[in-house]
Tab-separated table of C-alpha atoms in Angstrom:
chain	number	residue	atom	x	y	z
I	1116	MET	CA	2.207	31.070	-19.630
I	1117	VAL	CA	4.513	28.862	-16.719
I	1118	GLY	CA	6.645	26.329	-18.595
I	1119	ILE	CA	7.569	23.097	-16.298
I	1120	ASN	CA	10.909	22.677	-17.363
I	1121	ASN	CA	12.722	19.790	-14.180
I	1122	GLN	CA	11.083	18.083	-11.382
I	1123	ILE	CA	13.526	16.922	-8.381
I	1124	PRO	CA	12.568	13.659	-6.448
I	1125	GLU	CA	10.016	13.905	-3.328
I	1126	ARG	CA	10.321	13.845	-0.132
I	1127	SER	CA	7.196	12.650	0.945
I	1128	TYR	CA	8.395	12.807	4.988
I	1129	PHE	CA	8.358	16.132	5.077
I	1130	GLN	CA	5.456	16.634	2.293
I	1131	GLU	CA	7.999	18.588	-0.195
I	1132	TYR	CA	7.819	19.025	-3.613
I	1133	ASN	CA	10.893	21.289	-5.732
I	1134	LEU	CA	9.732	22.355	-9.014
I	1135	GLN	CA	11.911	23.931	-11.389
I	1136	ILE	CA	9.444	27.056	-13.782
I	1137	THR	CA	9.597	29.504	-15.737
I	1138	PHE	CA	7.220	32.335	-15.512
I	1139	ARG	CA	7.089	34.806	-18.677
I	1140	GLU	CA	4.212	37.177	-18.982
I	1141	ARG	CA	2.982	39.803	-21.677
I	1142	TRP	CA	1.443	43.054	-21.814
I	1143	LEU	CA	-0.455	45.324	-24.228
I	1144	ASP	CA	0.422	48.934	-24.062
I	1145	LYS	CA	-1.795	50.800	-26.871
I	1146	ARG	CA	0.135	53.880	-27.140
I	1147	LEU	CA	3.167	52.084	-28.949
I	1148	ALA	CA	0.843	51.246	-31.617
I	1149	TYR	CA	1.401	52.290	-35.002
I	1150	LYS	CA	-0.431	51.291	-37.519
I	1151	ASP	CA	-0.893	53.956	-39.714
I	1152	ARG	CA	3.200	54.800	-40.174
I	1153	TYR	CA	5.569	52.319	-41.800
I	1154	LEU	CA	8.757	53.458	-40.249
I	1155	THR	CA	12.528	52.490	-41.031
I	1156	ARG	CA	15.160	52.101	-39.160
I	1157	SER	CA	15.903	55.696	-40.160
I	1158	ASP	CA	13.343	57.984	-39.183
I	1159	LEU	CA	12.077	56.618	-36.167
I	1160	PRO	CA	11.429	58.463	-33.433
I	1161	HIS	CA	13.916	58.995	-30.272
I	1162	PHE	CA	11.339	57.676	-27.841
I	1163	LEU	CA	11.243	54.247	-29.922
I	1164	THR	CA	15.064	53.905	-29.787
I	1165	VAL	CA	16.569	51.177	-27.234
I	1166	THR	CA	17.763	53.433	-25.161
I	1167	TRP	CA	14.731	55.784	-24.483
I	1168	VAL	CA	13.221	52.487	-24.461
I	1169	LYS	CA	15.155	51.241	-21.641
I	1170	ASP	CA	14.651	54.227	-19.398
I	1171	ASN	CA	11.344	55.784	-19.788
I	1172	ILE	CA	8.941	53.056	-21.263
I	1173	TRP	CA	6.925	51.196	-18.183
I	1174	ILE	CA	7.951	47.614	-17.915
I	1175	PRO	CA	5.091	46.101	-15.623
I	1176	ASP	CA	6.591	44.329	-12.828
I	1177	THR	CA	5.024	41.074	-11.738
I	1178	PHE	CA	2.903	41.728	-8.825
I	1179	PHE	CA	1.201	45.425	-8.423
I	1180	PRO	CA	-1.875	46.396	-6.538
I	1181	ASP	CA	-5.282	46.380	-8.756
I	1182	LEU	CA	-4.181	44.206	-11.077
I	1183	VAL	CA	-6.928	41.196	-11.756
I	1184	TYR	CA	-4.773	38.222	-13.374
I	1185	ARG	CA	-6.763	35.576	-16.060
I	1186	TRP	CA	-5.159	32.374	-17.275
I	1187	ASP	CA	-5.436	31.996	-20.802
I	1188	THR	CA	-7.834	29.557	-21.896
I	1189	ASP	CA	-7.028	30.402	-25.933
I	1190	ASP	CA	-3.824	28.598	-25.019
I	1191	GLU	CA	-2.265	26.296	-23.247
I	1192	PRO	CA	-1.004	27.880	-19.954
I	1193	VAL	CA	0.474	25.135	-18.497
I	1194	ARG	CA	3.199	23.186	-21.102
I	1195	LYS	CA	5.690	20.773	-19.965
I	1196	LYS	CA	8.378	18.365	-21.119
I	1197	GLY	CA	7.755	15.033	-21.823
I	1198	GLU	CA	10.039	14.351	-19.295
I	1199	VAL	CA	8.535	15.359	-16.679
I	1200	GLY	CA	6.687	13.987	-13.943
I	1201	GLN	CA	8.039	10.460	-14.832
I	1202	ASP	CA	10.960	10.517	-12.432
I	1203	LEU	CA	10.018	10.117	-9.721
I	1204	PRO	CA	9.501	6.245	-8.207
I	1205	ASN	CA	6.522	6.768	-5.609
I	1206	PHE	CA	3.955	8.888	-7.375
I	1207	LYS	CA	2.613	9.741	-11.214
I	1208	LEU	CA	1.953	13.629	-12.482
I	1209	THR	CA	-1.711	12.995	-13.800
I	1210	SER	CA	-3.064	16.041	-15.229
I	1211	ILE	CA	-1.929	20.035	-14.518
I	1212	SER	CA	-5.220	21.693	-13.156
I	1213	THR	CA	-4.958	25.369	-13.296
I	1214	ASN	CA	-7.679	28.017	-10.554
I	1215	ASP	CA	-7.645	31.984	-10.909
I	1216	ASN	CA	-10.296	32.489	-7.950
I	1217	CYS	CA	-8.072	32.627	-5.773
I	1218	THR	CA	-8.546	36.512	-4.864
I	1219	SER	CA	-7.856	37.529	-1.258
I	1220	HIS	CA	-9.520	40.683	0.513
I	1221	THR	CA	-7.296	41.988	2.847
I	1222	THR	CA	-6.867	46.082	5.182
I	1223	THR	CA	-4.254	46.656	2.282
I	1224	GLY	CA	-6.353	45.140	-0.595
I	1225	SER	CA	-7.364	43.016	-3.405
I	1226	TYR	CA	-4.598	41.049	-4.310
I	1227	GLY	CA	-5.100	38.197	-7.588
I	1228	CYS	CA	-3.625	35.465	-7.412
I	1229	LEU	CA	-3.110	32.997	-10.244
I	1230	ARG	CA	-2.907	28.652	-8.896
I	1231	MET	CA	-2.254	25.877	-10.469
I	1232	GLU	CA	-2.347	22.752	-9.215
I	1233	LEU	CA	-0.849	18.986	-9.962
I	1234	LEU	CA	-2.974	15.598	-9.686
I	1235	LEU	CA	0.061	13.205	-8.298
I	1236	THR	CA	-1.233	9.961	-7.573
I	1237	ARG	CA	0.793	7.262	-6.047
I	1238	GLU	CA	2.291	4.278	-8.112
I	1239	PHE	CA	0.421	1.026	-7.197
I	1240	SER	CA	4.020	-1.198	-7.942
I	1241	TYR	CA	6.215	0.560	-5.961
I	1242	TYR	CA	4.426	-0.436	-2.462
I	1243	ILE	CA	3.819	-3.713	-3.511
I	1244	ILE	CA	6.635	-4.131	-3.385
I	1245	GLN	CA	8.290	-2.013	-0.994
I	1246	LEU	CA	5.054	-2.877	1.667
I	1247	TYR	CA	2.209	-5.419	0.862
I	1248	GLY	CA	4.497	-7.588	-0.146
I	1249	PRO	CA	6.976	-8.429	2.152
I	1250	THR	CA	4.568	-7.570	5.435
I	1251	ALA	CA	1.943	-10.230	3.828
I	1252	MET	CA	4.819	-12.543	3.172
I	1253	ILE	CA	6.283	-12.575	7.082
I	1254	VAL	CA	2.311	-13.650	7.876
I	1255	VAL	CA	2.367	-16.605	5.244
I	1256	VAL	CA	5.546	-17.586	7.060
I	1257	SER	CA	4.478	-17.065	10.698
I	1258	TRP	CA	1.861	-20.401	9.685
I	1259	VAL	CA	4.457	-22.207	9.096
I	1260	SER	CA	4.594	-23.144	12.323
I	1261	PHE	CA	0.595	-24.818	12.542
I	1262	TRP	CA	2.336	-27.304	10.987
I	1263	ILE	CA	4.951	-28.390	13.159
I	1264	ASP	CA	4.766	-30.816	16.068
I	1265	MET	CA	3.383	-28.628	18.949
I	1266	HIS	CA	6.804	-30.525	21.042
I	1267	SER	CA	9.285	-29.235	18.859
I	1268	THR	CA	9.293	-26.049	21.604
I	1269	ALA	CA	12.534	-24.535	20.103
I	1270	GLY	CA	11.156	-24.231	16.447
I	1271	ARG	CA	8.023	-23.086	17.214
I	1272	VAL	CA	8.804	-20.128	19.569
I	1273	ALA	CA	12.002	-18.938	17.157
I	1274	LEU	CA	10.028	-19.272	13.813
I	1275	GLY	CA	6.830	-16.735	15.948
I	1276	VAL	CA	9.980	-14.231	17.445
I	1277	THR	CA	11.691	-13.994	14.156
I	1278	THR	CA	8.723	-13.252	12.309
I	1279	LEU	CA	7.142	-11.260	14.797
I	1280	LEU	CA	10.734	-9.150	15.000
I	1281	THR	CA	11.108	-8.545	11.550
I	1282	MET	CA	6.985	-7.576	11.221
I	1283	THR	CA	7.687	-5.289	13.579
I	1284	THR	CA	10.922	-4.041	12.567
I	1285	LEU	CA	9.287	-3.637	8.937
I	1286	GLN	CA	6.723	-1.530	10.340
I	1287	THR	CA	8.687	1.227	11.639
I	1288	SER	CA	11.029	1.858	8.528
I	1289	ILE	CA	8.113	2.169	6.687
I	1290	ASN	CA	6.083	4.207	9.336
I	1291	ALA	CA	9.999	6.288	8.871
I	1292	LYS	CA	9.105	6.912	5.104
I	1293	LEU	CA	6.022	8.471	5.682
I	1294	PRO	CA	4.506	11.752	6.640
I	1295	PRO	CA	4.003	12.143	10.332
I	1296	VAL	CA	-0.097	12.797	10.059
I	1297	ASN	CA	-2.976	12.539	13.173
I	1298	TYR	CA	-5.162	10.921	11.675
I	1299	VAL	CA	-5.089	7.041	10.900
I	1300	LYS	CA	-4.359	6.135	6.716
I	1301	LEU	CA	-5.275	2.608	5.707
I	1302	VAL	CA	-1.293	1.635	5.513
I	1303	ASP	CA	-2.229	1.502	9.565
I	1304	TYR	CA	-4.561	-0.987	9.234
I	1305	TRP	CA	-2.798	-3.052	7.181
I	1306	LEU	CA	0.327	-3.215	9.104
I	1307	GLY	CA	-1.743	-3.615	12.680
I	1308	ALA	CA	-3.224	-6.188	10.755
I	1309	CYS	CA	-0.193	-7.942	9.747
I	1310	GLN	CA	0.981	-7.567	12.969
I	1311	ALA	CA	-2.147	-9.012	14.437
I	1312	PHE	CA	-1.555	-12.119	12.794
I	1313	VAL	CA	1.506	-12.750	13.681
I	1314	PHE	CA	1.470	-12.287	16.926
I	1315	GLY	CA	-1.404	-14.169	17.284
I	1316	ALA	CA	0.614	-16.864	15.661
I	1317	LEU	CA	3.015	-16.889	18.453
I	1318	LEU	CA	-0.353	-16.596	21.025
I	1319	GLU	CA	-1.373	-19.642	19.435
I	1320	TYR	CA	1.212	-21.728	20.387
I	1321	ALA	CA	1.727	-20.248	23.625
I	1322	PHE	CA	-2.339	-21.773	24.132
I	1323	VAL	CA	-1.318	-24.933	22.850
I	1324	SER	CA	1.607	-25.780	25.453
I	1325	TYR	CA	0.003	-24.698	28.142
I	1326	LYS	CA	-2.740	-27.131	26.995
I	1327	ASP	CA	-0.676	-29.790	26.449
I	1328	SER	CA	1.349	-29.017	29.995
I	1329	CYS	CA	-2.475	-29.496	31.815
I	1330	LEU	CA	-3.218	-31.988	30.391
I	1331	GLN	CA	0.167	-34.568	31.170
I	1332	GLN	CA	-0.527	-33.062	34.526
I	1333	LEU	CA	-3.699	-34.693	35.204
I	1334	PRO	CA	-3.253	-37.242	37.548
I	1335	SER	CA	-5.937	-39.622	36.094
I	1336	ALA	CA	-4.208	-40.038	32.556
I	1337	SER	CA	-2.531	-42.895	32.234
I	1338	PRO	CA	0.972	-42.602	29.589
I	1339	VAL	CA	-0.798	-45.128	27.580
I	1340	LYS	CA	-4.097	-43.117	27.525
I	1341	LYS	CA	-2.507	-40.145	26.469
I	1342	SER	CA	-0.211	-41.565	23.602
I	1343	ARG	CA	-3.375	-43.059	22.528
I	1344	LYS	CA	-5.079	-39.264	22.635
I	1345	ARG	CA	-2.461	-38.117	20.644
I	1346	ARG	CA	-3.088	-40.271	17.601
I	1347	PRO	CA	-5.032	-38.956	15.024
I	1348	LYS	CA	-7.525	-41.248	13.651
I	1349	THR	CA	-5.738	-42.250	10.764
I	1350	ASP	CA	-4.722	-46.189	12.259
I	1351	LEU	CA	-8.775	-46.100	13.451
I	1352	ILE	CA	-9.852	-45.367	9.528
I	1353	GLU	CA	-7.064	-47.847	8.437
I	1354	GLU	CA	-8.156	-50.567	10.971
I	1355	ILE	CA	-11.920	-49.961	9.989
I	1356	GLU	CA	-10.825	-50.503	5.854
I	1357	THR	CA	-8.353	-53.388	6.373
I	1358	PHE	CA	-12.475	-55.381	8.739
I	1359	GLN	CA	-14.002	-54.425	5.596
I	1360	PRO	CA	-15.288	-56.781	3.754
I	1361	PRO	CA	-13.854	-56.911	0.144
I	1362	CYS	CA	-16.137	-57.060	-2.212
I	1363	THR	CA	-17.891	-54.699	-0.668
I	1364	CYS	CA	-15.778	-52.363	-0.949
I	1365	HIS	CA	-14.377	-53.374	-4.762
I	1366	LEU	CA	-18.356	-52.743	-5.843
I	1367	LEU	CA	-19.701	-50.407	-4.003
I	1368	GLN	CA	-17.519	-47.397	-3.628
I	1369	PRO	CA	-14.774	-48.020	-6.655
I	1370	GLU	CA	-14.363	-44.269	-7.287
I	1371	LEU	CA	-13.564	-43.532	-3.115
I	1372	ARG	CA	-11.087	-46.278	-2.676
I	1373	GLN	CA	-9.418	-44.619	-6.254
I	1374	THR	CA	-9.623	-41.231	-4.394
I	1375	ARG	CA	-8.232	-42.341	-1.377
I	1376	SER	CA	-4.878	-43.823	-2.845
I	1377	LEU	CA	-4.368	-41.049	-4.648
I	1378	ILE	CA	-3.906	-38.896	-1.122
I	1379	PRO	CA	-0.160	-40.472	0.625
I	1380	ASP	CA	-0.467	-41.265	3.791
I	1381	TRP	CA	2.004	-38.832	5.367
I	1382	LEU	CA	-0.257	-36.520	3.694
I	1383	ARG	CA	-3.503	-37.333	4.710
I	1384	LYS	CA	-2.986	-37.290	8.470
I	1385	TYR	CA	-2.561	-32.848	8.206
I	1386	PHE	CA	-6.206	-32.875	6.952
I	1387	ILE	CA	-7.750	-35.914	9.586
I	1388	LYS	CA	-9.188	-33.779	13.174
I	1389	PRO	CA	-7.098	-35.856	15.771
I	1390	THR	CA	-8.349	-36.735	18.781
I	1391	TYR	CA	-5.847	-34.710	20.894
I	1392	TRP	CA	-7.457	-31.540	22.087
I	1393	PRO	CA	-4.485	-29.095	22.343
I	1394	ALA	CA	-3.526	-30.789	18.608
I	1395	ARG	CA	-7.199	-29.818	16.701
I	1396	ILE	CA	-5.792	-26.364	18.418
I	1397	ASP	CA	-3.765	-26.412	15.703
I	1398	PHE	CA	-5.218	-28.331	12.982
I	1399	TYR	CA	-8.465	-26.111	13.454
I	1400	ALA	CA	-5.467	-23.031	12.991
I	1401	ARG	CA	-4.530	-24.401	10.412
I	1402	TRP	CA	-7.774	-22.956	8.442
I	1403	ILE	CA	-9.115	-19.898	10.748
I	1404	ALA	CA	-5.899	-17.484	9.913
I	1405	PRO	CA	-5.667	-18.086	6.435
I	1406	SER	CA	-8.939	-17.866	5.833
I	1407	GLY	CA	-9.308	-14.565	8.493
I	1408	PHE	CA	-6.648	-13.899	6.499
I	1409	LEU	CA	-7.944	-13.021	2.971
I	1410	LEU	CA	-11.048	-12.161	4.652
I	1411	PHE	CA	-9.018	-9.300	6.021
I	1412	ASN	CA	-7.759	-8.857	1.840
I	1413	LEU	CA	-11.044	-8.981	0.589
I	1414	ILE	CA	-12.856	-6.365	3.174
I	1415	TYR	CA	-8.919	-3.658	2.714
I	1416	TRP	CA	-8.974	-3.592	-1.397
I	1417	THR	CA	-12.463	-3.433	-1.399
I	1418	VAL	CA	-12.128	-0.113	0.858
I	1419	CYS	CA	-9.420	1.269	-0.592
I	1420	TYR	CA	-10.902	0.478	-4.697
I	1421	THR	CA	-14.676	2.158	-3.040
I	1422	ILE	CA	-12.547	5.291	-1.451
I	1423	LYS	CA	-10.374	5.754	-4.844
I	1424	LYS	CA	-13.582	6.382	-7.526
I	1425	ILE	CA	-14.658	8.704	-4.315
I	1426	GLU	CA	-11.907	10.815	-4.963
């Protein structure tokens, strides 16, 4: 019988897991069976005294040749204390399985063994707080630059560089806690995608700034035309609404006028596609980046769920 008394927190970087185990064994020696004799302490033979038994009775070692080990299936072969498996921050002990089909055959003989397997599952809440939550928040913060004016160079560059450096630092600290392996893990795909989204937000502003500089240097464009190009279509819509016949707007589209009045003008301009080409890039990025990240999350978590079901 094997008893698990205590466990020491794992060091996942070194792939080590320590246990304090008590191993108990018992054997049957029929030579010491006296069914037909009811002996009292006074008439015990000399070979059953404590001194003689200690010196002459065979006490087997844990290992000796030509021994076949078997788990006792009638009783619970592995017992653990109630608190064992609950003091690990990253893992949870879900089950314990036994197997005795691990006999090794070598040139010196056959050696039996007993195998015990501990099934550990990762605590998902720990990784949500320590890994997925912070990285997803950094990606969302990088999207704020899409809503900042394109001419606020200092603010947008500072935001992009800060989120990129924060993401790099967080990725390095996470990888330092994981064991080194020679294959790509699922968490590597997540960290790589988050890094790509943050870096893409910085590249987007670089492209917007470059296109704006190119349009500013065009000789055919006058300052008046440039200022008109940068204006969104809000003024045009307001002018159209001003010259519409009041009776038509009131009678034919009462619900549309009521909906427009509920949306403030400062908020409405963010949802109207601008005519100026660099500003239009920011407009598209506000919707493409979140949609792409949501699509990646859908694929990523679907794959994780599928792999968990297969295992």
